[in-house]
CSV table of C-alpha atoms in Angstrom, one decimal:
chain,number,residue,atom,x,y,z
A,1,UNK,CA,1.7,22.1,-13.8
A,2,UNK,CA,-0.2,19.3,-12.1
A,3,UNK,CA,-2.0,20.2,-8.8
A,4,UNK,CA,-0.7,17.6,-6.3
A,5,UNK,CA,-2.1,19.2,-3.2
A,6,UNK,CA,-4.7,17.6,-1.0
A,7,UNK,CA,-8.2,18.9,-1.7
A,8,UNK,CA,-11.0,19.2,0.9
A,9,UNK,CA,-14.1,20.3,-1.0
A,10,UNK,CA,-16.3,17.4,0.1
A,11,UNK,CA,-19.3,17.8,2.5
A,12,UNK,CA,-18.5,18.0,6.2
A,13,UNK,CA,-20.5,14.8,6.7
A,14,UNK,CA,-18.2,12.8,4.4
A,15,UNK,CA,-16.5,10.2,6.6
A,16,UNK,CA,-13.2,10.7,4.8
A,17,UNK,CA,-12.9,14.4,5.7
A,18,UNK,CA,-11.0,13.8,9.0
A,19,UNK,CA,-8.4,11.8,7.0
A,20,UNK,CA,-7.8,14.8,4.8
A,21,UNK,CA,-7.5,17.2,7.8
A,22,UNK,CA,-5.1,14.8,9.5
A,23,UNK,CA,-2.9,14.6,6.4
A,24,UNK,CA,-2.8,18.4,6.2
A,25,UNK,CA,-1.6,18.6,9.8
A,26,UNK,CA,1.5,16.6,9.0
A,27,UNK,CA,2.8,19.8,7.3
A,28,UNK,CA,3.4,21.2,10.8
A,29,UNK,CA,6.1,18.7,11.8
A,30,UNK,CA,9.6,20.2,12.1
A,31,UNK,CA,12.4,19.1,9.8
A,32,UNK,CA,15.5,17.8,11.6
A,33,UNK,CA,18.1,15.0,11.7
A,34,UNK,CA,15.5,12.3,11.8
A,35,UNK,CA,14.7,12.6,8.1
A,36,UNK,CA,17.6,11.5,5.9
A,37,UNK,CA,18.5,13.3,2.7
A,38,UNK,CA,16.7,16.6,3.6
A,39,UNK,CA,18.7,19.8,3.2
A,40,UNK,CA,20.8,20.5,6.4
A,41,UNK,CA,19.9,24.2,6.1
A,42,UNK,CA,16.2,23.3,6.4
A,43,UNK,CA,16.5,22.3,10.0
A,44,UNK,CA,13.8,23.9,12.1
A,45,UNK,CA,11.4,24.6,9.3
A,46,UNK,CA,8.1,22.9,9.2
A,47,UNK,CA,7.5,20.4,6.4
A,48,UNK,CA,5.0,22.7,5.0
A,49,UNK,CA,7.4,25.6,5.0
A,50,UNK,CA,10.0,23.5,3.2
A,51,UNK,CA,7.5,22.3,0.6
A,52,UNK,CA,6.5,25.9,0.0
A,53,UNK,CA,10.0,26.8,-1.0
A,54,UNK,CA,9.7,24.4,-4.0
A,55,UNK,CA,13.4,23.5,-4.0
A,56,UNK,CA,15.0,21.5,-6.7
A,57,UNK,CA,16.0,18.0,-5.8
A,58,UNK,CA,19.3,18.3,-7.5
A,59,UNK,CA,20.6,21.8,-6.5
A,60,UNK,CA,18.4,22.6,-3.5
A,61,UNK,CA,20.6,21.2,-0.8
A,62,UNK,CA,19.3,17.6,-0.6
A,63,UNK,CA,22.0,15.1,0.3
A,64,UNK,CA,22.4,11.6,-1.3
A,65,UNK,CA,21.1,9.1,-1.2
A,66,UNK,CA,17.6,10.5,-1.6
A,67,UNK,CA,14.4,8.6,-2.6
A,68,UNK,CA,11.9,10.6,-4.7
A,69,UNK,CA,8.3,9.9,-5.7
A,70,UNK,CA,7.1,11.2,-9.0
A,71,UNK,CA,4.2,13.6,-8.5
A,72,UNK,CA,2.9,13.0,-12.0
A,73,UNK,CA,3.1,9.2,-11.7
A,74,UNK,CA,1.3,9.1,-8.3
A,75,UNK,CA,-1.5,11.3,-9.6
A,76,UNK,CA,-1.8,9.1,-12.7
A,77,UNK,CA,-1.9,5.9,-10.7
A,78,UNK,CA,-4.5,7.2,-8.3
A,79,UNK,CA,-6.8,8.3,-11.1
A,80,UNK,CA,-6.3,5.1,-13.1
A,81,UNK,CA,-7.4,2.8,-10.2
A,82,UNK,CA,-10.3,5.0,-9.4
A,83,UNK,CA,-11.5,4.7,-12.9
A,84,UNK,CA,-10.9,0.9,-13.0
A,85,UNK,CA,-12.8,0.3,-9.8
A,86,UNK,CA,-15.7,2.4,-11.0
A,87,UNK,CA,-15.8,0.7,-14.4
A,88,UNK,CA,-16.0,-2.7,-12.8
A,89,UNK,CA,-18.4,-1.9,-10.0
A,90,UNK,CA,-15.9,-2.5,-7.3
A,91,UNK,CA,-15.5,-0.8,-3.9
A,92,UNK,CA,-11.8,-0.2,-3.1
A,93,UNK,CA,-9.9,-0.5,0.2
A,94,UNK,CA,-6.3,-0.3,-0.9
A,95,UNK,CA,-3.8,-2.1,1.4
A,96,UNK,CA,-2.1,0.6,3.4
A,97,UNK,CA,0.8,-1.6,4.5
A,98,UNK,CA,2.4,-0.7,1.2
A,99,UNK,CA,3.1,3.0,2.0
A,100,UNK,CA,1.9,3.6,5.6
A,101,UNK,CA,1.5,7.2,4.4
A,102,UNK,CA,-1.6,9.1,5.7
A,103,UNK,CA,-1.2,11.7,2.9
A,104,UNK,CA,-1.5,9.0,0.3
A,105,UNK,CA,-4.4,7.4,2.2
A,106,UNK,CA,-6.2,10.8,2.0
A,107,UNK,CA,-5.6,11.0,-1.7
A,108,UNK,CA,-6.8,7.4,-2.2
A,109,UNK,CA,-10.0,8.2,-0.3
A,110,UNK,CA,-10.5,11.4,-2.4
A,111,UNK,CA,-10.1,9.1,-5.5
A,112,UNK,CA,-13.1,7.0,-4.4
A,113,UNK,CA,-11.6,4.5,-2.0
A,114,UNK,CA,-14.2,3.0,0.5
A,115,UNK,CA,-11.6,2.7,3.2
A,116,UNK,CA,-8.0,1.4,3.8
A,117,UNK,CA,-6.9,-2.2,4.5
A,118,UNK,CA,-4.6,-3.1,7.3
A,119,UNK,CA,-2.7,-6.3,8.2
A,120,UNK,CA,-1.8,-5.8,11.9
A,121,UNK,CA,-3.1,-3.8,14.9
A,122,UNK,CA,-0.3,-1.2,14.7
A,123,UNK,CA,-1.4,-0.3,11.2
A,124,UNK,CA,-5.0,0.1,12.3
A,125,UNK,CA,-3.9,2.4,15.1
A,126,UNK,CA,-1.9,4.6,12.7
A,127,UNK,CA,-5.0,4.8,10.5
A,128,UNK,CA,-7.3,5.8,13.3
A,129,UNK,CA,-4.8,8.4,14.5
A,130,UNK,CA,-5.0,9.9,11.0
A,131,UNK,CA,-8.8,10.0,10.7
A,132,UNK,CA,-9.5,6.8,8.7
A,133,UNK,CA,-13.2,5.9,9.3
A,134,UNK,CA,-13.3,2.5,7.6
A,135,UNK,CA,-10.7,-0.2,8.1
A,136,UNK,CA,-10.6,-3.7,6.7
A,137,UNK,CA,-8.1,-5.8,8.6
A,138,UNK,CA,-7.1,-8.7,6.4
A,139,UNK,CA,-6.0,-11.0,9.2
A,140,UNK,CA,-7.5,-12.7,12.2
A,141,UNK,CA,-7.2,-10.5,15.3
A,142,UNK,CA,-6.6,-12.5,18.5
A,143,UNK,CA,-4.4,-10.1,20.5
A,144,UNK,CA,-6.3,-9.2,23.8
A,145,UNK,CA,-4.6,-5.8,24.1
A,146,UNK,CA,-5.5,-5.0,20.4
A,147,UNK,CA,-9.0,-6.1,20.9
A,148,UNK,CA,-9.4,-4.0,24.0
A,149,UNK,CA,-8.2,-1.0,21.9
A,150,UNK,CA,-10.6,-1.9,19.1
A,151,UNK,CA,-13.6,-2.3,21.4
A,152,UNK,CA,-12.9,1.2,22.8
A,153,UNK,CA,-12.6,2.7,19.3
A,154,UNK,CA,-15.9,1.2,18.2
A,155,UNK,CA,-17.7,2.2,21.4
A,156,UNK,CA,-16.4,5.8,21.2
A,157,UNK,CA,-17.2,6.4,17.5
A,158,UNK,CA,-20.5,5.1,16.1
A,159,UNK,CA,-19.4,6.0,12.6
A,160,UNK,CA,-16.2,3.9,12.7
A,161,UNK,CA,-16.6,0.8,10.5
A,162,UNK,CA,-14.3,-2.1,11.0
A,163,UNK,CA,-14.1,-5.7,9.8
A,164,UNK,CA,-11.5,-8.4,10.1
A,165,UNK,CA,-10.9,-12.0,9.2
A,166,UNK,CA,-11.7,-15.1,11.2
A,167,UNK,CA,-10.5,-18.5,10.0
A,168,UNK,CA,-10.8,-20.9,13.0
A,169,UNK,CA,-13.1,-21.7,15.9
A,170,UNK,CA,-10.2,-21.1,18.3
A,171,UNK,CA,-9.7,-17.6,16.9
A,172,UNK,CA,-13.3,-16.9,17.4
A,173,UNK,CA,-13.1,-18.2,21.0
A,174,UNK,CA,-10.1,-15.9,21.7
A,175,UNK,CA,-11.8,-12.9,20.1
A,176,UNK,CA,-15.0,-13.5,22.0
A,177,UNK,CA,-13.3,-13.9,25.4
A,178,UNK,CA,-11.2,-10.7,24.9
A,179,UNK,CA,-14.1,-8.6,23.8
A,180,UNK,CA,-16.3,-9.8,26.7
A,181,UNK,CA,-13.5,-9.0,29.1
A,182,UNK,CA,-13.2,-5.6,27.5
A,183,UNK,CA,-16.9,-4.9,28.0
A,184,UNK,CA,-17.4,-4.3,24.3
A,185,UNK,CA,-20.8,-2.8,23.5
A,186,UNK,CA,-20.6,-3.0,19.7
A,187,UNK,CA,-20.1,-6.4,18.0
A,188,UNK,CA,-17.0,-6.7,15.8
A,189,UNK,CA,-17.8,-7.4,12.2
A,190,UNK,CA,-15.9,-10.4,10.8
A,191,UNK,CA,-15.6,-12.1,7.5
A,192,UNK,CA,-14.6,-15.7,7.1
A,193,UNK,CA,-11.3,-16.2,5.3
A,194,UNK,CA,-11.4,-19.0,2.7
A,195,UNK,CA,-7.8,-20.3,2.3
A,196,UNK,CA,-6.4,-20.3,-1.2
A,197,UNK,CA,-5.6,-24.0,-1.1
A,198,UNK,CA,-3.3,-26.6,0.4
A,199,UNK,CA,0.1,-25.1,1.0
A,200,UNK,CA,-1.2,-21.5,0.9
A,201,UNK,CA,-1.1,-19.0,3.7
A,202,UNK,CA,-3.9,-18.4,6.2
A,203,UNK,CA,-7.6,-19.2,5.9
A,204,UNK,CA,-10.0,-22.1,6.5
A,205,UNK,CA,-9.0,-24.7,4.0
A,206,UNK,CA,-12.4,-26.2,3.1
A,207,UNK,CA,-16.0,-25.1,2.9
A,208,UNK,CA,-16.8,-27.4,5.8
A,209,UNK,CA,-14.1,-25.7,7.8
A,210,UNK,CA,-15.7,-22.4,7.0
A,211,UNK,CA,-19.1,-23.6,8.2
A,212,UNK,CA,-17.5,-24.5,11.5
A,213,UNK,CA,-16.1,-21.0,11.8
A,214,UNK,CA,-19.5,-19.5,10.9
A,215,UNK,CA,-21.2,-21.6,13.6
A,216,UNK,CA,-18.7,-20.5,16.2
A,217,UNK,CA,-19.3,-16.8,15.3
A,218,UNK,CA,-23.1,-17.3,15.5
A,219,UNK,CA,-22.7,-18.7,19.0
A,220,UNK,CA,-21.2,-15.3,20.2
A,221,UNK,CA,-22.7,-12.0,20.9
A,222,UNK,CA,-19.4,-10.1,20.4
A,223,UNK,CA,-18.9,-10.9,16.7
A,224,UNK,CA,-21.2,-10.5,13.7
A,225,UNK,CA,-20.6,-12.4,10.4
A,226,UNK,CA,-20.8,-9.9,7.5
A,227,UNK,CA,-19.1,-11.7,4.6
A,228,UNK,CA,-16.4,-13.9,3.1
A,229,UNK,CA,-12.9,-12.9,1.9
A,230,UNK,CA,-9.5,-14.2,1.0
A,231,UNK,CA,-6.4,-13.5,-1.0
A,232,UNK,CA,-6.1,-15.1,-4.5
A,233,UNK,CA,-2.4,-14.2,-4.6
A,234,UNK,CA,-1.7,-17.3,-2.5
A,235,UNK,CA,-3.3,-19.7,-4.9
A,236,UNK,CA,-0.6,-22.4,-5.5
A,237,UNK,CA,0.9,-22.2,-9.0
A,238,UNK,CA,-1.4,-19.4,-9.8
A,239,UNK,CA,-2.7,-18.9,-13.3
A,240,UNK,CA,-5.9,-17.4,-14.6
A,241,UNK,CA,-7.8,-20.7,-14.5
A,242,UNK,CA,-6.8,-21.6,-11.0
A,243,UNK,CA,-7.3,-18.1,-9.6
A,244,UNK,CA,-10.8,-17.7,-11.1
A,245,UNK,CA,-11.8,-21.2,-9.9
A,246,UNK,CA,-10.8,-20.2,-6.4
A,247,UNK,CA,-12.7,-16.9,-6.7
A,248,UNK,CA,-15.8,-18.7,-7.8
A,249,UNK,CA,-15.5,-20.9,-4.7
A,250,UNK,CA,-15.4,-17.7,-2.6
A,251,UNK,CA,-18.5,-16.4,-4.4
A,252,UNK,CA,-20.4,-19.7,-4.1
A,253,UNK,CA,-19.6,-19.9,-0.4
A,254,UNK,CA,-21.0,-16.4,0.1
A,255,UNK,CA,-24.2,-17.3,-1.7
A,256,UNK,CA,-24.5,-20.5,0.3
A,257,UNK,CA,-24.1,-18.7,3.6
A,258,UNK,CA,-26.7,-16.1,2.5
A,259,UNK,CA,-29.2,-18.9,1.6
A,260,UNK,CA,-28.6,-20.4,5.0
A,261,UNK,CA,-29.5,-17.1,6.7
A,262,UNK,CA,-26.0,-16.5,8.2
A,263,UNK,CA,-26.1,-12.8,7.2
A,264,UNK,CA,-29.5,-12.1,8.7
A,265,UNK,CA,-29.8,-8.5,9.8
A,266,UNK,CA,-26.7,-7.4,7.9
A,267,UNK,CA,-27.2,-4.2,5.8
A,268,UNK,CA,-24.4,-5.1,3.4
A,269,UNK,CA,-22.7,-8.4,2.6
A,270,UNK,CA,-18.9,-8.1,2.2
A,271,UNK,CA,-17.1,-10.1,-0.5
A,272,UNK,CA,-13.4,-9.2,-0.6
A,273,UNK,CA,-10.3,-10.3,-2.5
A,274,UNK,CA,-7.7,-8.7,-4.7
A,275,UNK,CA,-4.0,-8.1,-4.5
A,276,UNK,CA,-1.9,-6.4,-7.1
A,277,UNK,CA,-1.4,-9.4,-9.4
A,278,UNK,CA,-4.9,-10.7,-10.2
A,279,UNK,CA,-7.4,-7.8,-9.7
A,280,UNK,CA,-8.6,-8.4,-13.3
A,281,UNK,CA,-9.7,-11.9,-12.4
A,282,UNK,CA,-11.4,-10.5,-9.2
A,283,UNK,CA,-13.3,-8.0,-11.4
A,284,UNK,CA,-14.3,-10.8,-13.8
A,285,UNK,CA,-15.6,-13.1,-11.1
A,286,UNK,CA,-17.1,-10.5,-8.8
A,287,UNK,CA,-19.2,-9.4,-11.8
A,288,UNK,CA,-20.9,-12.8,-11.6
A,289,UNK,CA,-22.0,-12.4,-7.9
A,290,UNK,CA,-25.8,-13.1,-7.9
A,291,UNK,CA,-28.4,-11.0,-6.1
A,292,UNK,CA,-28.3,-11.8,-2.4
A,293,UNK,CA,-30.5,-10.9,0.5
A,294,UNK,CA,-28.6,-7.6,1.0
A,295,UNK,CA,-26.5,-5.3,-1.2
A,296,UNK,CA,-23.0,-6.7,-1.8
A,297,UNK,CA,-19.8,-4.7,-1.1
A,298,UNK,CA,-17.4,-6.0,-3.7
A,299,UNK,CA,-14.2,-5.0,-2.0
A,300,UNK,CA,-10.9,-4.9,-3.8
A,301,UNK,CA,-7.7,-4.5,-1.7
A,302,UNK,CA,-4.8,-3.9,-4.2
A,303,UNK,CA,-2.2,-1.6,-2.6
A,304,UNK,CA,1.0,-1.5,-4.6
A,305,UNK,CA,-0.5,0.5,-7.5
A,306,UNK,CA,0.0,3.9,-5.8
A,307,UNK,CA,3.7,3.9,-6.6
A,308,UNK,CA,3.9,0.8,-8.8
A,309,UNK,CA,7.6,-0.1,-9.5
A,310,UNK,CA,10.2,-0.9,-12.1
A,311,UNK,CA,10.5,-4.6,-11.3
A,312,UNK,CA,8.2,-7.2,-9.7
A,313,UNK,CA,4.9,-5.3,-10.1
A,314,UNK,CA,5.8,-4.0,-13.6
A,315,UNK,CA,6.0,-7.7,-14.7
A,316,UNK,CA,2.9,-9.0,-12.9
A,317,UNK,CA,0.4,-6.2,-13.1
A,318,UNK,CA,-2.9,-7.2,-14.7
A,319,UNK,CA,-2.7,-4.2,-16.9
A,320,UNK,CA,-0.2,-6.2,-19.0
A,321,UNK,CA,-3.1,-8.5,-19.8
A,322,UNK,CA,-5.7,-5.8,-20.3
A,323,UNK,CA,-3.6,-2.9,-21.9
A,324,UNK,CA,-6.8,-1.3,-23.2
A,325,UNK,CA,-7.7,-0.4,-19.6
A,326,UNK,CA,-4.5,1.7,-19.1
A,327,UNK,CA,-1.1,1.3,-17.5
A,328,UNK,CA,0.4,2.1,-14.2
A,329,UNK,CA,3.5,4.3,-14.0
A,330,UNK,CA,6.5,3.6,-11.7
A,331,UNK,CA,6.8,6.5,-9.3
A,332,UNK,CA,10.0,5.7,-7.3
A,333,UNK,CA,13.5,6.8,-8.2
A,334,UNK,CA,16.4,6.5,-5.8
A,335,UNK,CA,19.2,8.9,-6.5
A,336,UNK,CA,22.7,8.0,-5.2
A,337,UNK,CA,26.1,9.6,-5.9
A,338,UNK,CA,29.1,7.8,-7.3
A,339,UNK,CA,31.7,8.0,-4.4
A,340,UNK,CA,34.4,5.6,-5.8
A,341,UNK,CA,35.6,4.5,-9.2
A,342,UNK,CA,38.4,2.0,-8.5
A,343,UNK,CA,38.5,0.4,-12.0
A,344,UNK,CA,37.2,1.2,-15.5
A,345,UNK,CA,34.5,-1.4,-15.0
A,346,UNK,CA,33.5,-0.9,-11.4
A,347,UNK,CA,32.0,2.0,-9.4
A,348,UNK,CA,30.3,2.4,-6.1
A,349,UNK,CA,27.4,4.7,-5.2
A,350,UNK,CA,26.4,5.7,-1.7
A,351,UNK,CA,23.0,3.9,-1.5
A,352,UNK,CA,22.6,0.4,-0.2
A,353,UNK,CA,20.3,-2.0,1.7
A,354,UNK,CA,19.4,0.7,4.2
A,355,UNK,CA,17.9,2.8,1.3
A,356,UNK,CA,16.7,0.5,-1.4
A,357,UNK,CA,14.4,-2.5,-1.6
A,358,UNK,CA,16.3,-5.6,-2.5
A,359,UNK,CA,14.1,-8.5,-1.4
A,360,UNK,CA,12.7,-9.2,-4.9
A,361,UNK,CA,15.0,-7.5,-7.4
A,362,UNK,CA,18.1,-5.3,-7.2
A,363,UNK,CA,17.7,-1.6,-8.2
A,364,UNK,CA,18.0,-0.8,-11.9
A,365,UNK,CA,20.3,2.0,-13.0
A,366,UNK,CA,18.2,4.2,-15.3
A,367,UNK,CA,19.7,7.6,-15.7
A,368,UNK,CA,23.0,9.4,-14.9
A,369,UNK,CA,23.1,13.1,-14.0
A,370,UNK,CA,26.5,14.6,-14.6
A,371,UNK,CA,28.2,16.2,-11.6
A,372,UNK,CA,29.9,18.7,-14.0
A,373,UNK,CA,26.9,20.3,-15.7
A,374,UNK,CA,23.7,18.6,-14.5
A,375,UNK,CA,23.1,17.0,-17.9
A,376,UNK,CA,21.2,13.8,-17.8
A,377,UNK,CA,21.8,10.7,-20.0
A,378,UNK,CA,20.5,7.1,-20.0
A,379,UNK,CA,22.5,4.8,-17.7
A,380,UNK,CA,23.6,2.7,-20.7
A,381,UNK,CA,26.0,0.0,-19.7
A,382,UNK,CA,25.6,0.6,-16.0
A,383,UNK,CA,24.3,-2.3,-13.9
A,384,UNK,CA,23.7,-2.7,-10.2
A,385,UNK,CA,25.2,-6.0,-9.3
A,386,UNK,CA,24.9,-6.0,-5.5
A,387,UNK,CA,24.2,-4.0,-2.4
A,388,UNK,CA,26.1,-3.5,0.8
A,389,UNK,CA,24.6,-1.8,3.8
A,390,UNK,CA,25.5,1.7,2.4
A,391,UNK,CA,26.9,1.0,-1.1
A,392,UNK,CA,25.6,0.0,-4.5
A,393,UNK,CA,28.0,-2.1,-6.5
A,394,UNK,CA,27.9,-0.9,-10.1
A,395,UNK,CA,29.4,-2.6,-13.1
A,396,UNK,CA,30.2,-0.4,-16.1
A,397,UNK,CA,30.8,-1.4,-19.7
A,398,UNK,CA,33.0,1.6,-20.5
A,399,UNK,CA,35.5,3.8,-18.6
A,400,UNK,CA,33.5,7.0,-19.4
A,401,UNK,CA,30.1,5.7,-18.2
A,402,UNK,CA,30.5,7.2,-14.7
A,403,UNK,CA,32.8,9.4,-12.8
A,404,UNK,CA,33.0,10.3,-9.1
A,405,UNK,CA,30.4,12.8,-8.2
A,406,UNK,CA,27.8,11.8,-10.8
A,407,UNK,CA,24.3,11.1,-9.6
A,408,UNK,CA,22.7,7.8,-10.6
A,409,UNK,CA,18.9,7.5,-10.7
A,410,UNK,CA,17.7,4.0,-10.0
A,411,UNK,CA,14.3,2.3,-10.4
A,412,UNK,CA,13.2,0.0,-7.6
A,413,UNK,CA,11.3,-3.2,-7.2
A,414,UNK,CA,8.7,-3.9,-4.5
A,415,UNK,CA,7.0,-0.8,-3.1
A,416,UNK,CA,6.3,-2.3,0.3
A,417,UNK,CA,10.0,-2.6,1.1
A,418,UNK,CA,10.9,0.7,-0.5
A,419,UNK,CA,8.6,3.0,1.5
A,420,UNK,CA,9.5,1.5,4.8
A,421,UNK,CA,13.1,2.7,4.6
A,422,UNK,CA,12.2,6.3,4.4
A,423,UNK,CA,10.2,8.5,6.9
A,424,UNK,CA,9.9,11.6,4.7
A,425,UNK,CA,9.9,11.2,0.9
A,426,UNK,CA,10.1,14.2,-1.5
A,427,UNK,CA,7.3,14.3,-4.0
A,428,UNK,CA,9.0,15.6,-7.1
A,429,UNK,CA,7.8,17.0,-10.4
A,430,UNK,CA,9.4,16.0,-13.7
A,431,UNK,CA,11.7,19.1,-13.7
A,432,UNK,CA,13.0,18.2,-10.2
A,433,UNK,CA,10.8,20.6,-8.2
A,434,UNK,CA,9.9,19.2,-4.8
A,435,UNK,CA,6.2,20.1,-4.2
A,436,UNK,CA,5.5,18.1,-1.0
A,437,UNK,CA,6.9,15.5,1.4
A,438,UNK,CA,5.2,12.2,2.1
A,439,UNK,CA,5.4,11.1,5.7
A,440,UNK,CA,5.4,7.4,6.5
A,441,UNK,CA,4.7,5.5,9.8
A,442,UNK,CA,6.2,2.1,9.9
């Protein structure tokens, strides 16, 4: 049996140790009506006590619908990306917005992650509350209240490392004013975001624009320029040629800034990119980064890998292009129960938009578990054709494909909008044994 528990055998000086301790503390939370699908008779137990009972997902009192994470798939994916990053000389700050789960953050850190990436101040606050010592915020931060909080965090903890994007002189001006008003004693590390092209999302569009931003940063005492970053997933009409060309612009801009002395006094120069679709291209181009005036932190930020999926990311993962490097395993399965069978070719299960991601693809019926004897069979001829708030619309090719009471196991697409519908997710072994519960904070 796989050991899926958090481990804490690192030195006490390891900056990631507080994250492990904070993740363990989540086991003390009491189970109650806030957490859908948990057994009603577990009310009042702590999460840790319920996990220790090792109930079975199918006959242990769980109600449907229930989202489950495969313990084996999560463990596999964590180990695979750790190995991938090591093989390619990359540091790794997986994007925490995907799962917002401190227990998974702790396991990512134990598997070699440098830190955790955030997108907005709320996420950074969750991370800090759960012991994350290194945060890369992949956005420009101009909210005065958030900057006051950040200044206080940096001043209170000399070991806390933080960096965020800047992409405009106006943003720099707002950050500087807020940090001065807050009386910040430590400068905030920033990286200039190079936009991925016209029509892309955020980021300074040209190298000349980036130089203006760098000059604005240099004119402050509250900010310190430590690198260059961006997101290749926004390259218009992305393909390998276009993505690698943009990544080479990112590297060239970093080298130019270094030659101009813009990173003077910095112990480590940050170069960061990498979503879940093109991290192979990031690895390829970052291997070309020349020697600079300081060591380079080549920071990859892919986040969806921890659960992977059965739709969008299954199709676009770079491991499809480099199968010799391994394969991610989908970890989600949403179980719902057939509650209506009005015609031989139509059925309805009790999971809908409140339970399943549907922004990229509909769920996929994968397996049917008989309500009569618990036997499982492939969901052959069963298709999810639509979702209501609390119902999945199922089309069936034969009258005997489903009956009322059967459980239907569905694969999901898009981890980010799957995790956020569930506050406490059973971590389940292949035989249905629930070994832990993953707490999310959206």
